[in-house]
Tab-separated table of C-alpha atoms in Angstrom:
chain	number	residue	atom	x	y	z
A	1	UNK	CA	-4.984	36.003	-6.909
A	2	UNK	CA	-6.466	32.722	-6.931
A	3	UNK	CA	-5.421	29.758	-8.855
A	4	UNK	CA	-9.098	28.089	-9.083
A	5	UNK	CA	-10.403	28.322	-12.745
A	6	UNK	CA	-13.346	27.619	-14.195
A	7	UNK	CA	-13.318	26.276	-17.651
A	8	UNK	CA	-16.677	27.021	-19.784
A	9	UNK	CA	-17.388	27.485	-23.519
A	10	UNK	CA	-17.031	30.768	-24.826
A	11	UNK	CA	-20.695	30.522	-25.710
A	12	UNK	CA	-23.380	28.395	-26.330
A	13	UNK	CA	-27.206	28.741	-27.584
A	14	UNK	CA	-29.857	30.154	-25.772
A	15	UNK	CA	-31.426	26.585	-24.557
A	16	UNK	CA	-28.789	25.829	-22.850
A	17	UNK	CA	-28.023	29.109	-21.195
A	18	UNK	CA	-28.550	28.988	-17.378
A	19	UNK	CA	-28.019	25.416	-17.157
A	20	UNK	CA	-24.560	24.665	-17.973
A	21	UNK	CA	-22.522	22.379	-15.845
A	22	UNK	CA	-20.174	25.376	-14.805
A	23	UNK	CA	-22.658	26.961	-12.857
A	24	UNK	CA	-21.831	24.219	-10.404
A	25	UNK	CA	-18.612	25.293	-9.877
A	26	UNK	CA	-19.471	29.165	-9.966
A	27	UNK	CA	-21.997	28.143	-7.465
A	28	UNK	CA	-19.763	26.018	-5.296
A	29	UNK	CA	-16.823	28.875	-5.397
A	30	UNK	CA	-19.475	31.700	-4.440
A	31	UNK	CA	-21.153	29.787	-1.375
A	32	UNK	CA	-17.484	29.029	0.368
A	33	UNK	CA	-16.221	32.219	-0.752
A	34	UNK	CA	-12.890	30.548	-2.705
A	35	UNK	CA	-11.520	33.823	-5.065
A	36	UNK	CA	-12.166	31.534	-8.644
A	37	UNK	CA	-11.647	33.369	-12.412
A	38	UNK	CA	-13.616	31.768	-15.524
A	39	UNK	CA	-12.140	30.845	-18.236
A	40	UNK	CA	-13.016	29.671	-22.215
A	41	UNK	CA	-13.153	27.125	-24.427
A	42	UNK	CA	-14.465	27.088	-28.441
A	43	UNK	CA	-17.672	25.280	-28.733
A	44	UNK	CA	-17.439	25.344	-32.236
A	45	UNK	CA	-14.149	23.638	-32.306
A	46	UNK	CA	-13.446	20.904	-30.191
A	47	UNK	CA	-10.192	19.244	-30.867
A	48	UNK	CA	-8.084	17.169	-29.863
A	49	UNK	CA	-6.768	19.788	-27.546
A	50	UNK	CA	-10.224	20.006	-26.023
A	51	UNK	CA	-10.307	15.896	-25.846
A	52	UNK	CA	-7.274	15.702	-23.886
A	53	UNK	CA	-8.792	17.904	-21.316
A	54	UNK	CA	-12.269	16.820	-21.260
A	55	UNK	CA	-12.535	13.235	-23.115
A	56	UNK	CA	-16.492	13.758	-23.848
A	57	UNK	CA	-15.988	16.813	-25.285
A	58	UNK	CA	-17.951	18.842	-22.653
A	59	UNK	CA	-17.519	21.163	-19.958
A	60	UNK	CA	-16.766	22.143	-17.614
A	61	UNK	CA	-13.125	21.411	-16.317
A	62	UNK	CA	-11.893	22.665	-13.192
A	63	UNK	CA	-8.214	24.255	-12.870
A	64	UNK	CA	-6.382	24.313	-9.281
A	65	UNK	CA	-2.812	24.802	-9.897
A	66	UNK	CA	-1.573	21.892	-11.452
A	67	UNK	CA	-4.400	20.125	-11.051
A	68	UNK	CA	-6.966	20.199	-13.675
A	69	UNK	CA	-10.105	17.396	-13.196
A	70	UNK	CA	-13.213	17.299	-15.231
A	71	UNK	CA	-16.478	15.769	-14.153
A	72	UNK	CA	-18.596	18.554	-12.658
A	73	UNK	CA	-19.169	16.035	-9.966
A	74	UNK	CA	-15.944	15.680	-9.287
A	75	UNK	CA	-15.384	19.307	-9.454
A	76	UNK	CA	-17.752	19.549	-6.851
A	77	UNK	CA	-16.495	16.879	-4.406
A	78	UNK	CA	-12.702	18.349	-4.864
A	79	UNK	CA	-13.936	21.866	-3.492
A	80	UNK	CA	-15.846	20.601	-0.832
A	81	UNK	CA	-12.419	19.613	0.441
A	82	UNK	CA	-11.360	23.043	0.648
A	83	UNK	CA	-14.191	24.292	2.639
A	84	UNK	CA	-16.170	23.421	5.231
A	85	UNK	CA	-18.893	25.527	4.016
A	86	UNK	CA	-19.524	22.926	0.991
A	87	UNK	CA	-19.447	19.981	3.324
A	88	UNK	CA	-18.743	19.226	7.395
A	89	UNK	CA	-15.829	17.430	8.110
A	90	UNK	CA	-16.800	14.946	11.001
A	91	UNK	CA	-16.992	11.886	9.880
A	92	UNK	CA	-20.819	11.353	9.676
A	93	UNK	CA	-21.232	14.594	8.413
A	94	UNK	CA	-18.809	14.119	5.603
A	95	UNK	CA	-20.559	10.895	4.819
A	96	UNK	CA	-23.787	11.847	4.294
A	97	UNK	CA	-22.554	14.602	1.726
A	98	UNK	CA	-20.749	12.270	-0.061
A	99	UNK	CA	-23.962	9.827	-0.130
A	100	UNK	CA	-25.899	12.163	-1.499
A	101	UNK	CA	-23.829	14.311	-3.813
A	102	UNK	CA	-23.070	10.801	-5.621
A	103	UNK	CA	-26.816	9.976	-5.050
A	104	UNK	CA	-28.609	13.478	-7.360
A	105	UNK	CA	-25.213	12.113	-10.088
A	106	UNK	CA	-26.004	8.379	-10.185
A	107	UNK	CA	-29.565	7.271	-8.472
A	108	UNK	CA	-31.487	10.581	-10.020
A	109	UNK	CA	-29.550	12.606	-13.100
A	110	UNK	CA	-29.279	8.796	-14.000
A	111	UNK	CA	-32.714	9.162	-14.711
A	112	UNK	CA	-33.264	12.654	-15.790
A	113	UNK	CA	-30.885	13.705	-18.085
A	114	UNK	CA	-31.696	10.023	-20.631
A	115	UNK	CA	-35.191	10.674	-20.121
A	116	UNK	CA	-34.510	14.348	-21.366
A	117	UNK	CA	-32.279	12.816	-23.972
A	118	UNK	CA	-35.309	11.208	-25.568
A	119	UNK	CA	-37.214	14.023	-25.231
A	120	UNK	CA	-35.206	16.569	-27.421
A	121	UNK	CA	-34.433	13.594	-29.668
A	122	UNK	CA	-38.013	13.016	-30.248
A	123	UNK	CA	-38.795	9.512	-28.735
A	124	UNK	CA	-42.645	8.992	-29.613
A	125	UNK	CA	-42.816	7.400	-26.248
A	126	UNK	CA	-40.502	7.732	-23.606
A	127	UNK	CA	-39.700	4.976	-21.980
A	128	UNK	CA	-38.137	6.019	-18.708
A	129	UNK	CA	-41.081	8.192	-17.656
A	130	UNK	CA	-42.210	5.763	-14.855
A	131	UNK	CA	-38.970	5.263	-13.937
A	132	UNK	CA	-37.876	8.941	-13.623
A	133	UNK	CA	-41.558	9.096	-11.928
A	134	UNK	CA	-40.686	6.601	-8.822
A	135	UNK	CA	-37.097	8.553	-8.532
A	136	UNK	CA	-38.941	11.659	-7.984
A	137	UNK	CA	-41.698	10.144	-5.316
A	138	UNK	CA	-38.347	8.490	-3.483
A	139	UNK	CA	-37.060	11.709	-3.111
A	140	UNK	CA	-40.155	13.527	-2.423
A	141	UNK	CA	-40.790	11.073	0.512
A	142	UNK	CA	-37.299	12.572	1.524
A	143	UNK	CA	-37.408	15.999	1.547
A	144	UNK	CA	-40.672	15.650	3.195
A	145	UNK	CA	-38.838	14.598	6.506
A	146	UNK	CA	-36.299	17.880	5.900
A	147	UNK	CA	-34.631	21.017	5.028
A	148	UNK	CA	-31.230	19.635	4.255
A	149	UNK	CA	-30.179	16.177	2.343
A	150	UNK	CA	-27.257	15.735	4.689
A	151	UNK	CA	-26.116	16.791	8.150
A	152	UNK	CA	-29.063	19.011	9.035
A	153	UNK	CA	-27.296	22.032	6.849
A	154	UNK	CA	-26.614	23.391	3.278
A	155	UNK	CA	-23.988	21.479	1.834
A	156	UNK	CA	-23.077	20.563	-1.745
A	157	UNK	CA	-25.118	17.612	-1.791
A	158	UNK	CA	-27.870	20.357	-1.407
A	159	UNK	CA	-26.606	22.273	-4.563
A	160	UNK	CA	-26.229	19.581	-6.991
A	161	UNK	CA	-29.096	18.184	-6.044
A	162	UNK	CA	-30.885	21.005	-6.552
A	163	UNK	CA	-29.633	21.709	-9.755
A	164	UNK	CA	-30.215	18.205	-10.935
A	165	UNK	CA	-34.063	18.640	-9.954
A	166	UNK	CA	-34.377	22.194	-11.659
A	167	UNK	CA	-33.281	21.391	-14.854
A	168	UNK	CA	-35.909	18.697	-14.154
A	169	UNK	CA	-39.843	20.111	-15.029
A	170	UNK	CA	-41.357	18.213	-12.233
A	171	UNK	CA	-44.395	19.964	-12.826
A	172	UNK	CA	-45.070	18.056	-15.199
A	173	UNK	CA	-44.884	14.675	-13.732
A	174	UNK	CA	-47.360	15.659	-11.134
A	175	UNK	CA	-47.777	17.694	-7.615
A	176	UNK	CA	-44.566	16.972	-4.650
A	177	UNK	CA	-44.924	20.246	-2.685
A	178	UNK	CA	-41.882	19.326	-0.706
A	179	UNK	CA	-39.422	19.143	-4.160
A	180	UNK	CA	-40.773	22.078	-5.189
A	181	UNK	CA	-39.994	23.980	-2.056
A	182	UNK	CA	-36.870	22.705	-1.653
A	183	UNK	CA	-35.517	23.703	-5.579
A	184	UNK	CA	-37.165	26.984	-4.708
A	185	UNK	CA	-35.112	27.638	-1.173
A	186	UNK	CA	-31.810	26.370	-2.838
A	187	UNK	CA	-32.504	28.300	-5.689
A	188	UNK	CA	-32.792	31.604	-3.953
A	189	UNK	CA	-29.385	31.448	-2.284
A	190	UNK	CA	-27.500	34.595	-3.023
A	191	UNK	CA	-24.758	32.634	-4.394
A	192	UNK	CA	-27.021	30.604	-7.057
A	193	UNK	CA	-28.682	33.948	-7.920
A	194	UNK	CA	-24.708	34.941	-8.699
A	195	UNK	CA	-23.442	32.220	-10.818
A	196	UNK	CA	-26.803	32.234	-12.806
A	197	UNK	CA	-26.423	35.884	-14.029
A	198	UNK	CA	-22.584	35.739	-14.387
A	199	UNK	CA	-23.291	32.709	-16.497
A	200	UNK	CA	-26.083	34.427	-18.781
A	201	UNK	CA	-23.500	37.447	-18.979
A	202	UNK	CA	-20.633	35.412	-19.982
A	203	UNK	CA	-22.254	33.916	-23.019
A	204	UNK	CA	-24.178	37.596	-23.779
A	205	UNK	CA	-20.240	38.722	-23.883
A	206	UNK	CA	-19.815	35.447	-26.375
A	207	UNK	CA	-22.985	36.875	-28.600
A	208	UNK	CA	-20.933	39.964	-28.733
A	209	UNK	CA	-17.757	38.492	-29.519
A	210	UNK	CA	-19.312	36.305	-32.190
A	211	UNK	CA	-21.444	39.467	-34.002
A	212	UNK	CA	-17.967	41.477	-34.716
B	1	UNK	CA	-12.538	-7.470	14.133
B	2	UNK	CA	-13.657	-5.175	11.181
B	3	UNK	CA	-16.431	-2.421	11.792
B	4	UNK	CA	-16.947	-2.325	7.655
B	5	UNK	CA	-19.791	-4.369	7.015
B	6	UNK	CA	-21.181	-4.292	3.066
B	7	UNK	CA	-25.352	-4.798	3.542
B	8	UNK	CA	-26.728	-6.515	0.368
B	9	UNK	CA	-30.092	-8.461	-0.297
B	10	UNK	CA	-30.490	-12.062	1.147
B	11	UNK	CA	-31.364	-13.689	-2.144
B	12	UNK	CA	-31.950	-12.174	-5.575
B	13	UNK	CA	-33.244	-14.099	-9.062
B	14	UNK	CA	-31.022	-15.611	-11.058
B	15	UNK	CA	-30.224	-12.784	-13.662
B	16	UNK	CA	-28.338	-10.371	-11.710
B	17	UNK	CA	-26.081	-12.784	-9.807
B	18	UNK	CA	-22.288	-11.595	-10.471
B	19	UNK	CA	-23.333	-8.120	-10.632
B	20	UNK	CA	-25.411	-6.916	-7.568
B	21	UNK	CA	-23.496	-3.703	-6.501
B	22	UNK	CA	-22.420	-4.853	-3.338
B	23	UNK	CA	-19.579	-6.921	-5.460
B	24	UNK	CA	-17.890	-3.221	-6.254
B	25	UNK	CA	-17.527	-2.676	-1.753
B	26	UNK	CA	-16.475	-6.179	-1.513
B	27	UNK	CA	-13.915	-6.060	-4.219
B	28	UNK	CA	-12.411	-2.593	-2.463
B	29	UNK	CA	-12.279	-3.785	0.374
B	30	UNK	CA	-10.191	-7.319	-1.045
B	31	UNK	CA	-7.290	-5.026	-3.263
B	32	UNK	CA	-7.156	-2.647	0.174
B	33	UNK	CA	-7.012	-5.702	2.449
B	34	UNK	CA	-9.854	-3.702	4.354
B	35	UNK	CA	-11.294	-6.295	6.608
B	36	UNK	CA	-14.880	-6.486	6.306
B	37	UNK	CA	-18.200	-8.535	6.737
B	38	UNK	CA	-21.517	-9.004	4.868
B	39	UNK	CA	-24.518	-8.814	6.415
B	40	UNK	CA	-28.071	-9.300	4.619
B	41	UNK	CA	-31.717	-7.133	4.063
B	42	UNK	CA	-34.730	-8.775	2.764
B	43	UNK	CA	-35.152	-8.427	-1.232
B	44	UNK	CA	-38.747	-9.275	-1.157
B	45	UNK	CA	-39.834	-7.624	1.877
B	46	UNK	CA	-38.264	-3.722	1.672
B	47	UNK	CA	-40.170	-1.800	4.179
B	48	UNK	CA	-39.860	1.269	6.065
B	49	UNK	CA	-36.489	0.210	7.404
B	50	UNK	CA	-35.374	-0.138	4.312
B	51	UNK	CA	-36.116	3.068	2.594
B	52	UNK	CA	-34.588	4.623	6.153
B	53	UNK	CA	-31.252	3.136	4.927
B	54	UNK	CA	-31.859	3.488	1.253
B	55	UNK	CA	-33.758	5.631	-0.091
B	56	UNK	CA	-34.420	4.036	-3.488
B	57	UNK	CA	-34.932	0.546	-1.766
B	58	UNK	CA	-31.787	-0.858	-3.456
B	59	UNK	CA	-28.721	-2.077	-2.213
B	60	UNK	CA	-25.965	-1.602	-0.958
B	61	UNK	CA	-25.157	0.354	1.889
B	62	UNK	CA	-21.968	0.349	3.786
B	63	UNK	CA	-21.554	0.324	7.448
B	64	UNK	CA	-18.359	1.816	8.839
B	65	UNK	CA	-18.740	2.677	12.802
B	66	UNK	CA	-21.522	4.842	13.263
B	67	UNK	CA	-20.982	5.731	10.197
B	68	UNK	CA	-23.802	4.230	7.222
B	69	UNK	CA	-23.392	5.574	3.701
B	70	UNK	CA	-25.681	4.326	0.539
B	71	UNK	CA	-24.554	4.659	-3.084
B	72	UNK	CA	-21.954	2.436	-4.237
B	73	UNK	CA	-19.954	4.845	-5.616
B	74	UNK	CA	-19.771	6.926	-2.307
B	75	UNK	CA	-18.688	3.915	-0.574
B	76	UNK	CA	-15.914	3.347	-3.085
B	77	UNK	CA	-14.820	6.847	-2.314
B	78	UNK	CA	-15.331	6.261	1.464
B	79	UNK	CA	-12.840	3.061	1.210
B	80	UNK	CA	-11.016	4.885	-0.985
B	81	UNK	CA	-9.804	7.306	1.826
B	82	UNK	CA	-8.767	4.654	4.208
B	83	UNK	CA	-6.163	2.939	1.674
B	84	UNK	CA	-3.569	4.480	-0.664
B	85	UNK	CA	-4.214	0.984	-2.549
B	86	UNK	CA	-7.398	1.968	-3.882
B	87	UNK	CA	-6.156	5.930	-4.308
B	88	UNK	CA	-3.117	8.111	-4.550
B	89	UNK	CA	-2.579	10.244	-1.705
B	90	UNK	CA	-0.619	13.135	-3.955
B	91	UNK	CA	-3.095	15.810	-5.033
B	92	UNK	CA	-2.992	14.965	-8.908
B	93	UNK	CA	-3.060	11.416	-8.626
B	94	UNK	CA	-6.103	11.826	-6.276
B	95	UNK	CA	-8.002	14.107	-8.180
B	96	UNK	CA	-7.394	11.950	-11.510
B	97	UNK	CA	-9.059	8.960	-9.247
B	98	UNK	CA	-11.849	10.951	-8.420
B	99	UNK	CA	-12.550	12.469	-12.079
B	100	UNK	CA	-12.398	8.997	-13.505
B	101	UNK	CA	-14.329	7.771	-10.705
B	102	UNK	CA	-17.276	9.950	-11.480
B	103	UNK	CA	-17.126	9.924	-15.035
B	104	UNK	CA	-17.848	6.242	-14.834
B	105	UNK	CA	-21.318	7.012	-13.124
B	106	UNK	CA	-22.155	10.099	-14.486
B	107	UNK	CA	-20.623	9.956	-17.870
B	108	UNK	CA	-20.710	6.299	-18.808
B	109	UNK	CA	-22.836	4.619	-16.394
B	110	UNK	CA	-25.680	7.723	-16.780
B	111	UNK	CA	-26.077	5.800	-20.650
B	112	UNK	CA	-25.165	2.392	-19.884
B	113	UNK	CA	-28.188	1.857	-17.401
B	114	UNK	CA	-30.586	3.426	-18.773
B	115	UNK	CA	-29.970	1.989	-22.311
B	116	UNK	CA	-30.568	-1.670	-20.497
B	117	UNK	CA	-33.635	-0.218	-18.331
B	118	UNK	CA	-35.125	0.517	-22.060
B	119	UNK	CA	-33.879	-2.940	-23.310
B	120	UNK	CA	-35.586	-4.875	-20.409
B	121	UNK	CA	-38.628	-3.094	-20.684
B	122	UNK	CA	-38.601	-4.114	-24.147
B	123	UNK	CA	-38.643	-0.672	-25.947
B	124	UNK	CA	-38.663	-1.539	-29.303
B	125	UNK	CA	-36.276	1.169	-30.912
B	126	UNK	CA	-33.773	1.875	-28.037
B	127	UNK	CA	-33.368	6.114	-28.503
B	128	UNK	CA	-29.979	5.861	-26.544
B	129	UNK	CA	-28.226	3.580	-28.640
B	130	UNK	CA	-26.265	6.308	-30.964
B	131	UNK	CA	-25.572	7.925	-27.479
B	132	UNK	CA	-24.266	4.881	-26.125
B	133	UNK	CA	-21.908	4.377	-28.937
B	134	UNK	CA	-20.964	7.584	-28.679
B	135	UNK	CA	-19.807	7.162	-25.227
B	136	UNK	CA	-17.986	3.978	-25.836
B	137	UNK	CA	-15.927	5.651	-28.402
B	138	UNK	CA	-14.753	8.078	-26.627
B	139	UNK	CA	-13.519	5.638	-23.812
B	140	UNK	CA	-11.808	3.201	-26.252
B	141	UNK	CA	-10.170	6.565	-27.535
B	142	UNK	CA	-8.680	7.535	-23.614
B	143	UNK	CA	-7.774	3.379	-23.206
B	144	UNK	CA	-5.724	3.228	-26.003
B	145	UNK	CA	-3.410	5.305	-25.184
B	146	UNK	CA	-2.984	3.994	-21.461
B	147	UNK	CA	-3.466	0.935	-18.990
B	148	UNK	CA	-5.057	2.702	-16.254
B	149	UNK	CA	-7.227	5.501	-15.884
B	150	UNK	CA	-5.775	7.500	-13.226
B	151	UNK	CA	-2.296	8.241	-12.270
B	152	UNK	CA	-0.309	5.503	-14.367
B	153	UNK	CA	-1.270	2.709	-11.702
B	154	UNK	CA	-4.781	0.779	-10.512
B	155	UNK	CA	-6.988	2.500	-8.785
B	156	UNK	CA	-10.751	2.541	-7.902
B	157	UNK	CA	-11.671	4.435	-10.771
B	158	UNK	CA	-10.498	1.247	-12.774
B	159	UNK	CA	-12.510	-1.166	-10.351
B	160	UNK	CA	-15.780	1.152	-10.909
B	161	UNK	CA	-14.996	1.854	-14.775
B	162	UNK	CA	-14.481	-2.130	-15.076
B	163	UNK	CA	-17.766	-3.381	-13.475
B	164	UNK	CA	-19.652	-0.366	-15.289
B	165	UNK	CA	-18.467	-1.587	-18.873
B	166	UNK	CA	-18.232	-5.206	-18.111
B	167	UNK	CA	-22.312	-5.173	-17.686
B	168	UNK	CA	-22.364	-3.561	-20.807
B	169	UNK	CA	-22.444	-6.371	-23.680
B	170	UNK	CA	-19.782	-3.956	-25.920
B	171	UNK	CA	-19.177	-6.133	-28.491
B	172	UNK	CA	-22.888	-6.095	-29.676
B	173	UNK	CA	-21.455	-2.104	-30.468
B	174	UNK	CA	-18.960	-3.570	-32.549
B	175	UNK	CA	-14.676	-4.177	-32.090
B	176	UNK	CA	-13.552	-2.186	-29.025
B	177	UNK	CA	-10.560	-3.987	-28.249
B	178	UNK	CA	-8.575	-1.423	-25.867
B	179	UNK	CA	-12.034	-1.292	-23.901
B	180	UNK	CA	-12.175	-5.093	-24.293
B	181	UNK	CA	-8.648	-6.139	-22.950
B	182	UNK	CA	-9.261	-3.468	-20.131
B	183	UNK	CA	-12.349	-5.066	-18.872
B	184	UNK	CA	-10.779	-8.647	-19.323
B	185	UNK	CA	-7.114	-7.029	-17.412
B	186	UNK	CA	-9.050	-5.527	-14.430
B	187	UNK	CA	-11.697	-7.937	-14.267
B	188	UNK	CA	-8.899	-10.850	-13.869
B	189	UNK	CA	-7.390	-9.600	-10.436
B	190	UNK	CA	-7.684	-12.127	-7.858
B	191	UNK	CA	-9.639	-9.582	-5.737
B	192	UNK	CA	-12.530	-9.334	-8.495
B	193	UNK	CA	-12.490	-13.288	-8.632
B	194	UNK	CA	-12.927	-13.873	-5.011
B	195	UNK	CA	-15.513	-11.001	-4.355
B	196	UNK	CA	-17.287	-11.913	-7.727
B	197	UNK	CA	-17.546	-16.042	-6.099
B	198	UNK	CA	-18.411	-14.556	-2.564
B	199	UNK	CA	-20.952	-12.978	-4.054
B	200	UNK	CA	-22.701	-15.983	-6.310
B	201	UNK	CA	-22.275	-18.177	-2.819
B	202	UNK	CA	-23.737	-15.638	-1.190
B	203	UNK	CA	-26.832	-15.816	-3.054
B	204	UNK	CA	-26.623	-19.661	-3.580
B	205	UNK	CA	-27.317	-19.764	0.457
B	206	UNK	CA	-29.876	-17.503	-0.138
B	207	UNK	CA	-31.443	-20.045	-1.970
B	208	UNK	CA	-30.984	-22.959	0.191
B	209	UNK	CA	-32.444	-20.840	2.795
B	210	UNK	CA	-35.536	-20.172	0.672
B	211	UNK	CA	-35.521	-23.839	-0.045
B	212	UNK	CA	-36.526	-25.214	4.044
C-alpha cells in the first residue's frame, strides 16, 4: 500500500485530455516503479477547499503522507528524490537534472504555454512567436549534440522536457529533426504510453460518472 | 576560499541594472553566509563558449566545484541544499520551499515575463493582461493570510517570489497591499541590499572598463 497520491480532476473536456499536468506524476511514478493511487477533484467546483490545496485552482497536487505539494514541477523534483531512476545522485549528475528540469519549466514552457495562451484566446498576432521560435532553435542546437539532456541517461529532466515540447506543435514553426526525434523516443517509453491511457481512461470513467 | 562562484555579464545597459538574475545567487548566498565570488562573461560577445555554459546565451550560471549549473532557479535550489537558512531540512517544511519555489517560475513568473516581453516589444493590446491579474489575485489571496510562503519562516521561495513580483510594476494592476508590503518586507533584508549594490557596482566597473 503506498501512500503516494495523485490528485487530478474527476474529468475534464476532450482538449485537454492527454495533456494534463498529472500525467507527469503518473509518468514519473511508472518509470521508478513507486506503487502511487490517483485520486479526484471537482472541476466544476473549485472552492475554497480546492484553493487551500492548490492556490491557482489547478492540478495536479501530489500526496506523500503528510506531505501534500502542488506545482507539477515540484512534484516532479520531490520524486526524483526517491529514486534514482528519475535522477543520479552524484553530484554532477544531480545537477544537471536539476538544470534542466527547471530549464523545460522556466527558459521554455515560459515561452510555450503564453504563446499558446494567445492562441486559444484569439490574439490576431501573436507576439511571442519569434521568441518561442529562438527557444526552440536553442534547444534544437542541443539535442543535436545528444540522446539525454542530463548525465548521458533518461532522467526527469528528459520527461518534462519532453512533455513541455509535445504539447508544443513544433511542426509548425518549422523543420528541427533532432526535437522531433527526441519527443518521439521519450514518448514511446512504456511508462509514458501508461500514464497516457490511464489518463484518457480516468476521465472516460468521469464521462460515465457525469451521464448517470 | 569559496569554490561558489556566480558568472554574470561584464556590463549590461542601463535598464536592467538591479535586476540581472545573478542578484537572486548572490543574495542566497548573503542570508546563507555561503562564501562566494563573481566572476564575469562577455554580454556583447556570446559565442560558442557561451552557449556551452548556457544554452539560451543568458546569464547566470553557478560554479560549485566541478560542478556548473545554469538556471537561476536551479541554483537557488542547489544553495538551497547546502544551508538550512535558505530551506527547512524537515520533509514538510522542505517540500513547502520547493512548491513555492516553483510556483514562482512556473506559475507566476511563466505570466510575469512574458507579459513584459509583449510590453517591450510594444504589442499594442497586451493578450496576457487579464491572465496576469488573475495570477496576482490569487497570490495577494495566499499573502494575506501569512508572512512567509513556506513553513511559517523565510525561505528561498520568499527570495525568488520577491524578485519575481518586485519586477512586476503591481500597482499599475491596482491595490495589492499584502503582495505590496511582502515585496517591500523581503526586499528590505540587509542581504537583498548588499547583493542588490554589489550588483549596480558591478556593472558601474563594467562601464569604466568600457570607458579606457
Amino acid at each position: 500500500m503506498s501512500d503516494l497520491i495523485v490528485w487530478t480532476y474527476d474529468w475534464v473536456p476532450e482538449g485537454p485530455r492527454g495533456f494534463v499536468r498529472d500525467l507527469r506524476l503518473r509518468w514519473a511514478c511508472e518509470e521508478a516503479d513507486l506503487p502511487y493511487s490517483v485520486r479526484s477533484v471537482s472541476f466544476e467546483n473549485r472552492g475554497s477547499e480546492h484553493l487551500a490545496r492548490q492556490p491557482f485552482g489547478q492540478v495536479p497536487f501530489l500526496s506523500d503522507g503528510a506531505v501534500e505539494l502542488f506545482e507539477s514541477g515540484a512534484g516532479l523534483l520531490h520524486l526524483a528524490r526517491k529514486s534514482e531512476m528519475l535522477m543520479p545522485r552524484d553530484p554532477l549528475g544531480e545537477a544537471q537534472t536539476l538544470q534542466w528540469t527547471i530549464s523545460a519549466l522556466n527558459s521554455i514552457e515560459m515561452v510555450t504555454v503564453p504563446w499558446w495562451f494567445l492562441e486559444i484566446t484569439g490574439a490576431k498576432e501573436n507576439g511571442l512567436t519569434g521568441w518561442l521560435q529562438s527557444r526552440l532553435d536553442h534547444i534544437e542546437s542541443v539535442l543535436k549534440t545528444r540522446d539525454w539532456l542530463a548525465a548521458d541517461r533518461f532522467t526527469v529532466a528528459d520527461l518534462l522536457m519532453a512533455d513541455v515540447l509535445r504539447v508544443t506543435k513544433i511542426r509548425a514553426f518549422g523543420d528541427r529533426p533532432a526535437t522531433e526525434a527526441y519527443i518521439k523516443r521519450i514518448t514511446a517509453r512504456p511508462a509514458f504510453k501508461k500514464a497516457h491511457a490511464d489518463q484518457m481512461a480516468h476521465f472516460a470513467a468521469g464521462d460515465a460518472a457525469r451521464a448517470q
